[in-house]
mmCIF file of C-alpha atoms in Angstrom:
data_model
loop_
_atom_site.group_PDB
_atom_site.id
_atom_site.type_symbol
_atom_site.label_atom_id
_atom_site.label_comp_id
_atom_site.label_asym_id
_atom_site.label_seq_id
_atom_site.Cartn_x
_atom_site.Cartn_y
_atom_site.Cartn_z
ATOM 1 C CA MET T 1432 -2.160 1.442 -3.266
ATOM 2 C CA ILE T 1433 1.543 1.387 -2.446
ATOM 3 C CA ARG T 1434 3.198 4.797 -2.503
ATOM 4 C CA ASP T 1435 6.913 5.375 -2.891
ATOM 5 C CA GLY T 1436 7.820 8.852 -4.056
ATOM 6 C CA TYR T 1437 6.870 12.501 -3.873
ATOM 7 C CA VAL T 1438 3.303 13.559 -3.110
ATOM 8 C CA ALA T 1439 2.162 17.157 -3.580
ATOM 9 C CA ARG T 1440 -0.975 18.768 -2.197
ATOM 10 C CA TRP T 1441 -2.356 21.192 -4.761
ATOM 11 C CA LEU T 1442 -5.780 22.847 -4.495
ATOM 12 C CA GLY T 1443 -6.560 20.602 -1.535
ATOM 13 C CA ARG T 1444 -5.897 17.354 -3.399
ATOM 14 C CA ASP T 1445 -2.923 14.965 -3.274
ATOM 15 C CA PHE T 1446 -1.084 14.069 -6.475
ATOM 16 C CA GLU T 1447 1.912 11.926 -7.322
ATOM 17 C CA ALA T 1448 4.606 14.518 -7.979
ATOM 18 C CA ALA T 1449 8.080 15.146 -9.315
ATOM 19 C CA PRO T 1450 9.898 18.333 -8.307
ATOM 20 C CA GLY T 1451 12.035 19.814 -11.050
ATOM 21 C CA ALA T 1452 15.300 21.718 -10.834
ATOM 22 C CA ASP T 1453 13.456 24.531 -12.625
ATOM 23 C CA GLY T 1454 11.361 25.333 -9.532
ATOM 24 C CA GLU T 1455 8.261 23.707 -10.953
ATOM 25 C CA ILE T 1456 6.401 20.651 -9.739
ATOM 26 C CA ARG T 1457 5.053 18.029 -12.109
ATOM 27 C CA LEU T 1458 1.745 16.611 -10.897
ATOM 28 C CA TYR T 1459 0.460 13.254 -12.159
ATOM 29 C CA THR T 1460 -2.919 11.564 -12.121
ATOM 30 C CA PRO T 1461 -4.205 8.328 -13.678
ATOM 31 C CA GLY T 1462 -7.407 9.889 -15.033
ATOM 32 C CA PRO T 1463 -8.430 12.922 -17.062
ATOM 33 C CA THR T 1464 -8.364 16.056 -14.896
ATOM 34 C CA ASP T 1465 -8.960 19.689 -15.909
ATOM 35 C CA GLY T 1466 -5.722 21.336 -17.017
ATOM 36 C CA PHE T 1467 -3.756 18.067 -17.214
ATOM 37 C CA GLU T 1468 -2.291 16.808 -20.487
ATOM 38 C CA GLU T 1469 -2.408 13.139 -21.424
ATOM 39 C CA LEU T 1470 1.079 11.671 -21.717
ATOM 40 C CA ARG T 1471 -0.182 8.163 -22.500
ATOM 41 C CA PRO T 1472 -3.288 6.180 -21.568
ATOM 42 C CA GLY T 1473 -3.709 6.283 -17.800
ATOM 43 C CA ARG T 1474 -1.058 8.987 -17.245
ATOM 44 C CA PHE T 1475 -1.836 12.717 -17.130
ATOM 45 C CA ARG T 1476 0.469 15.584 -16.125
ATOM 46 C CA ARG T 1477 0.239 19.216 -15.139
ATOM 47 C CA ILE T 1478 3.215 21.458 -14.369
ATOM 48 C CA VAL T 1479 2.695 24.091 -11.671
ATOM 49 C CA PRO T 1480 5.000 26.578 -9.927
ATOM 50 C CA ALA T 1481 6.289 25.291 -6.590
ATOM 51 C CA SER T 1482 4.733 28.362 -4.950
ATOM 52 C CA GLU T 1483 1.247 27.011 -5.802
ATOM 53 C CA VAL T 1484 1.848 23.698 -4.038
ATOM 54 C CA GLU T 1485 0.460 23.629 -0.507
ATOM 55 C CA GLU T 1486 2.690 20.771 0.646
ATOM 56 C CA LEU T 1487 5.393 18.562 -0.863
ATOM 57 C CA ARG T 1488 6.506 15.437 0.939
ATOM 58 C CA TYR T 1489 8.202 12.136 0.234
ATOM 59 C CA VAL T 1490 6.169 9.075 1.139
ATOM 60 C CA ARG T 1491 7.335 5.494 1.235
ATOM 61 C CA THR T 1492 5.482 2.391 2.296
ATOM 62 C CA THR T 1493 7.251 0.076 4.728
ATOM 63 C CA CYS T 1494 6.397 -3.335 6.096
ATOM 64 C CA ARG T 1495 7.638 -6.331 8.027
ATOM 65 C CA TRP T 1496 8.268 -9.631 6.208
ATOM 66 C CA ARG T 1497 9.773 -12.716 7.786
ATOM 67 C CA GLY T 1498 10.531 -10.662 10.896
ATOM 68 C CA GLU T 1499 12.548 -7.958 9.116
ATOM 69 C CA ARG T 1500 11.789 -4.401 7.936
ATOM 70 C CA PHE T 1501 11.383 -3.662 4.224
ATOM 71 C CA VAL T 1502 10.337 -0.841 1.916
ATOM 72 C CA ILE T 1503 7.660 -1.819 -0.597
ATOM 73 C CA VAL T 1504 8.919 -0.663 -3.993
ATOM 74 C CA GLY T 1505 6.390 -2.306 -6.306
ATOM 75 C CA GLU T 1506 3.346 -4.488 -6.627
ATOM 76 C CA HIS T 1507 1.939 -6.946 -9.140
ATOM 77 C CA GLU T 1508 -1.320 -8.775 -8.579
ATOM 78 C CA THR T 1509 -0.916 -10.599 -5.229
ATOM 79 C CA TRP T 1510 2.843 -9.977 -4.946
ATOM 80 C CA LEU T 1511 4.802 -7.076 -3.468
ATOM 81 C CA ARG T 1512 8.363 -6.141 -4.417
ATOM 82 C CA VAL T 1513 10.194 -5.509 -1.148
ATOM 83 C CA GLU T 1514 13.634 -4.051 -0.443
ATOM 84 C CA TYR T 1515 15.445 -4.981 2.752
ATOM 85 C CA VAL T 1516 16.432 -2.030 4.951
ATOM 86 C CA GLY T 1517 18.199 -3.910 7.740
ATOM 87 C CA GLY T 1518 21.666 -3.429 6.260
ATOM 88 C CA ARG T 1519 22.971 -6.885 7.224
ATOM 89 C CA ALA T 1520 24.070 -9.019 4.261
ATOM 90 C CA PRO T 1521 24.040 -12.324 6.201
ATOM 91 C CA VAL T 1522 20.391 -11.728 7.151
ATOM 92 C CA ALA T 1523 19.499 -10.802 3.558
ATOM 93 C CA GLU T 1524 21.177 -13.967 2.301
ATOM 94 C CA SER T 1525 19.421 -16.128 4.902
ATOM 95 C CA LEU T 1526 16.082 -14.707 3.717
ATOM 96 C CA GLY T 1527 16.901 -15.718 0.139
ATOM 97 C CA LEU T 1528 16.845 -12.142 -1.155
ATOM 98 C CA GLU T 1529 18.210 -11.197 -4.562
ATOM 99 C CA ARG T 1530 21.232 -8.883 -4.474
ATOM 100 C CA ILE T 1531 20.424 -6.027 -6.852
ATOM 101 C CA ASP T 1532 23.487 -3.890 -6.112
ATOM 102 C CA GLN T 1533 26.006 -3.373 -3.336
ATOM 103 C CA GLY T 1534 23.926 -3.366 -0.160
ATOM 104 C CA VAL T 1535 20.599 -3.556 -2.034
ATOM 105 C CA TRP T 1536 18.550 -6.724 -1.517
ATOM 106 C CA GLN T 1537 15.066 -7.336 -2.919
ATOM 107 C CA ALA T 1538 12.474 -10.076 -3.357
ATOM 108 C CA TRP T 1539 8.922 -10.696 -4.516
ATOM 109 C CA ALA T 1540 6.845 -11.520 -1.444
ATOM 110 C CA PRO T 1541 3.280 -12.836 -1.327
ATOM 111 C CA ALA T 1542 1.078 -9.990 -0.096
ATOM 112 C CA THR T 1543 -0.526 -12.402 2.383
ATOM 113 C CA GLU T 1544 2.824 -12.726 4.217
ATOM 114 C CA ILE T 1545 3.346 -8.964 4.624
ATOM 115 C CA GLU T 1546 2.698 -7.443 8.063
ATOM 116 C CA ASP T 1547 2.772 -4.017 9.720
ATOM 117 C CA VAL T 1548 2.286 -2.017 6.500
ATOM 118 C CA ARG T 1549 2.554 1.734 7.040
ATOM 119 C CA GLU T 1550 3.361 4.905 5.178
ATOM 120 C CA ASP T 1551 6.369 6.862 6.363
ATOM 121 C CA VAL T 1552 6.541 10.551 5.482
ATOM 122 C CA MET T 1553 10.042 11.853 5.037
#
């Protein structure tokens, strides 16, 4: 599983999370869990006060592809969506990356070509 976003530890368990400006944390899980409401099939949510959360951190998954560092921002079957973090447009262009926005370069990469996958906690 590729993680890119907030993760909250609540009651000793990690959940995908979204902190709100209201001081509450939205916890998400793919399966039915006590106290969680179903938003749609495969997506359940529970809102808890931030004071109940044991730990809140931002996690992103990084890798190396074609000799350069990337953040993995998505996945589909045997492909990973990668975003270049090297900050050098000529390198991004030479890799054949798609320019998404100013300074943002992405591509779909075969998972078999991805190396040095690791989670970075911010």
